[in-house]
XYZ file of C-alpha atoms in Angstrom:
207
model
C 16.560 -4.703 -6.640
C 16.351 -3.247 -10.149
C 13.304 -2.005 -12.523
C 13.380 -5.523 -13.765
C 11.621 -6.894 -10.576
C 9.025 -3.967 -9.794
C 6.308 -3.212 -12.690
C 7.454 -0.277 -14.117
C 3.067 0.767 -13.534
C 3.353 4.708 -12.321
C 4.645 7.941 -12.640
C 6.703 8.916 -9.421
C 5.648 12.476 -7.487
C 8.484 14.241 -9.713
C 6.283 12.783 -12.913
C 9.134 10.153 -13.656
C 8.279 6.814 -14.285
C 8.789 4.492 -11.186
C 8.474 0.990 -9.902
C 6.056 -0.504 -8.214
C 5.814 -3.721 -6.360
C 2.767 -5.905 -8.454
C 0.902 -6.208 -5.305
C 0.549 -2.525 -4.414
C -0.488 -2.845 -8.316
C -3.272 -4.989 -7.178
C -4.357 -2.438 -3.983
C -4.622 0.436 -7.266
C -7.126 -1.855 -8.298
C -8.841 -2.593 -4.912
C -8.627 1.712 -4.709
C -10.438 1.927 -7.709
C -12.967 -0.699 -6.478
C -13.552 0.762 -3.740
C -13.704 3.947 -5.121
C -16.693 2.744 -7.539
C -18.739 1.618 -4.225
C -18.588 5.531 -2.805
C -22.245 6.932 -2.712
C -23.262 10.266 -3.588
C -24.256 13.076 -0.421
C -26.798 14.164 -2.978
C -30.054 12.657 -4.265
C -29.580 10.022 -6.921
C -31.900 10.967 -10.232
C -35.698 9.469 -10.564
C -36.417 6.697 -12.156
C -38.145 8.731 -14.921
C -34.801 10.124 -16.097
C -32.379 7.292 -16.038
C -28.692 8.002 -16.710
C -25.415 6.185 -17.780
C -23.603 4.292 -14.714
C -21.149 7.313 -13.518
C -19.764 5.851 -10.296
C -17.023 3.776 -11.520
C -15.971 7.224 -12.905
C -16.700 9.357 -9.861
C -13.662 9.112 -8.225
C -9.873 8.699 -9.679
C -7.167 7.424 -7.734
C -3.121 7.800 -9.324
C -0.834 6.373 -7.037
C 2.731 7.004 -7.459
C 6.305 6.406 -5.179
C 9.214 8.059 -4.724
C 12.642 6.965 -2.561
C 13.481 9.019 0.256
C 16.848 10.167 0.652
C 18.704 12.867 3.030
C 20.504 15.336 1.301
C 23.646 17.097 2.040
C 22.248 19.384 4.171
C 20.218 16.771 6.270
C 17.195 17.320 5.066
C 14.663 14.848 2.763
C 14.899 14.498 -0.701
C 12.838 12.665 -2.977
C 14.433 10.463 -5.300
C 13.248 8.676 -8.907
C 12.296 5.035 -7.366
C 13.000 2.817 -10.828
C 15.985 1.112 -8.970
C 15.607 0.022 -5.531
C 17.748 -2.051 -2.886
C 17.791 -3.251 0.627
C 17.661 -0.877 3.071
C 16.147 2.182 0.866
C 12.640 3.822 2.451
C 9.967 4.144 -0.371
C 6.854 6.595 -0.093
C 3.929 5.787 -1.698
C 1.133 8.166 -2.133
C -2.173 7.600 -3.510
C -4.606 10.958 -4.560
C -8.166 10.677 -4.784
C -9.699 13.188 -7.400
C -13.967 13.667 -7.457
C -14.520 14.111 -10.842
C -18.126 15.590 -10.287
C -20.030 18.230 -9.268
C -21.092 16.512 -6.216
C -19.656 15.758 -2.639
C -19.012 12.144 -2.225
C -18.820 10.345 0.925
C -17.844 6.837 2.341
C -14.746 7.267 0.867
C -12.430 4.567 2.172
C -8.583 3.933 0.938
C -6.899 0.853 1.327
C -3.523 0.036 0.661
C -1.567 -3.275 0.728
C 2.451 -3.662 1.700
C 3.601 -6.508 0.227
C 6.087 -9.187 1.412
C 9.766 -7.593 1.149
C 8.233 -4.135 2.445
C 8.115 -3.482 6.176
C 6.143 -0.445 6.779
C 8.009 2.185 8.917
C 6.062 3.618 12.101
C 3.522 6.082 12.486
C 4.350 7.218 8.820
C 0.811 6.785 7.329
C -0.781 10.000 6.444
C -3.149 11.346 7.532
C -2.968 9.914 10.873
C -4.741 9.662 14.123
C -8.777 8.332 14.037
C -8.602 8.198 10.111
C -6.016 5.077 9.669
C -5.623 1.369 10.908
C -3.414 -1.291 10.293
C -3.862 -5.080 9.460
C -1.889 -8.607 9.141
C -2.569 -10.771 6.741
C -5.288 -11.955 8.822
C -7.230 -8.646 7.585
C -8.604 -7.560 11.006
C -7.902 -3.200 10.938
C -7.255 -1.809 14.282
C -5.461 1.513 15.215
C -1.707 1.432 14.990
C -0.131 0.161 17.403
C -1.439 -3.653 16.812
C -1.038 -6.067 19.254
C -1.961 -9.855 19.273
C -2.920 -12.215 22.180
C -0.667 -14.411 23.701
C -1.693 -18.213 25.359
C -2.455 -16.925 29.048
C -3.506 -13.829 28.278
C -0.958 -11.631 27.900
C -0.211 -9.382 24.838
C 2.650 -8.125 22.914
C 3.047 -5.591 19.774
C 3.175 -6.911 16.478
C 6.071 -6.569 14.351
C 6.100 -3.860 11.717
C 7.598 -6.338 8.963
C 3.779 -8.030 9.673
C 2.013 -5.566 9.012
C 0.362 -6.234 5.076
C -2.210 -3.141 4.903
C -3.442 -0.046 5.868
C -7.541 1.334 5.508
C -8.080 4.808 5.931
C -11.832 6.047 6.374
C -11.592 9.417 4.380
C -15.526 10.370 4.225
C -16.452 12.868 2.600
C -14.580 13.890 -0.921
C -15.826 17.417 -1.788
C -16.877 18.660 -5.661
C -14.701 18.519 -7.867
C -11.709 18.267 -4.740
C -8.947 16.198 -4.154
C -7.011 14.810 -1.155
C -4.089 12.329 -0.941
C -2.959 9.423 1.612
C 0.485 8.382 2.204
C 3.026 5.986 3.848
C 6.144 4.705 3.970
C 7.607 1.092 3.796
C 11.520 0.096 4.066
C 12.355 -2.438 1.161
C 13.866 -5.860 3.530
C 16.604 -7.455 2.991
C 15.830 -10.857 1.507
C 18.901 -13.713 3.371
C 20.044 -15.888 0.514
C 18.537 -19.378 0.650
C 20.800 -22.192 3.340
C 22.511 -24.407 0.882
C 21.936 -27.911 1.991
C 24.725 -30.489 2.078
C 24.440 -32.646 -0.394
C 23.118 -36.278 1.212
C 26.313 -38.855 1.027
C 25.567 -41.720 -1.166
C 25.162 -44.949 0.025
C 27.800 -47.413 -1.190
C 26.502 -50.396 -2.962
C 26.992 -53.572 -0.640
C 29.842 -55.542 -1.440
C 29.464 -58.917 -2.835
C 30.915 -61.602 -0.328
């Protein structure tokens, strides 16, 4: 899979420009969103000194990806991701920046893994209480998911289902910064099953 077919959108961690898929283009915006929701920890001004809306502006989020490679020596590398192909593990990484003078809390990230992406285990970061996972039925639960089987009985969901992660960051202090992160393996797409072609039908014979 080539530039072509990922938006070229963001710089990758190495400041190189990168591809990304259009729907984590679309979480960037849902980031943003959300971002413009956060409320501030400290008092709000009086209604006798009104001010421009500043929230949309609060908070800045620059997401950016970068392939993961091993090196020689065995150890992780991170590699320009403009050209991508079956197989290869992509880390995306999305950095929250307060812009103000003034903590902000209810700070929650979200971010989607499209179709062709199957996110690889326990690699969301950071961890623990502060991430879950969801389907595409958009219900967020702690990683591992599991679903319900008829009779009761339960069983994990696959990875390759998994469509997006929420993180609950809370508090973003003045003027700070902190980053989320995870990592998805591009899938490898089986070529369509040609169909045999339907035999035609002989016209009758006339007698």
């Amino acid at each position: 899979m080539t530039a072509s077919t990922w938006d070229l959108f963001l710089s990758s961690s190495r400041g190189r420009a990168g591809a990304v898929h259009p729907l984590i283009r679309a979480g960037l915006v849902l980031l943003a969103a959300g971002a413009a929701t956060v409320a501030f920890a400290q008092p709000t001004a009086s209604l006798e000194a009104p001010r421009a809306p500043v929230a949309a502006q609060a908070v800045t989020v620059v997401l950016a990806q970068s392939k993961v490679v091993r090196g020689p020596d065995g150890n992780e590398q991170f590699q320009d991701a403009a050209t991508i192909k079956p197989g290869d593990v992509i880390e995306y990484k999305a950095t929250y920046t307060n812009n103000t003078g003034k903590p902000v809390k209810g700070l929650v990230a979200d971010l989607p893994i499209p179709e062709g992406l199957e996110y690889l285990p326990r690699s969301a970061k950071p961890g623990a209480s502060l991430v879950k996972a969801a389907t595409k039925t958009a219900v967020f639960e702690p990683e591992p998911l599991v679903r319900k089987l008829p009779g009761g009985k339960t069983e994990p969901v696959p990875y390759s289902e998994y469509r997006m992660l929420r993180w609950s960051l809370g508090q973003l202090p003045a003027n700070g910064s902190l980053a989320v992160s995870a990592r998805a393996k591009v899938e490898t797409v089986a070529p369509p099953t040609a169909v045999p072609p339907t035999p035609a039908t002989p016209p009758p014979r006339g007698k």
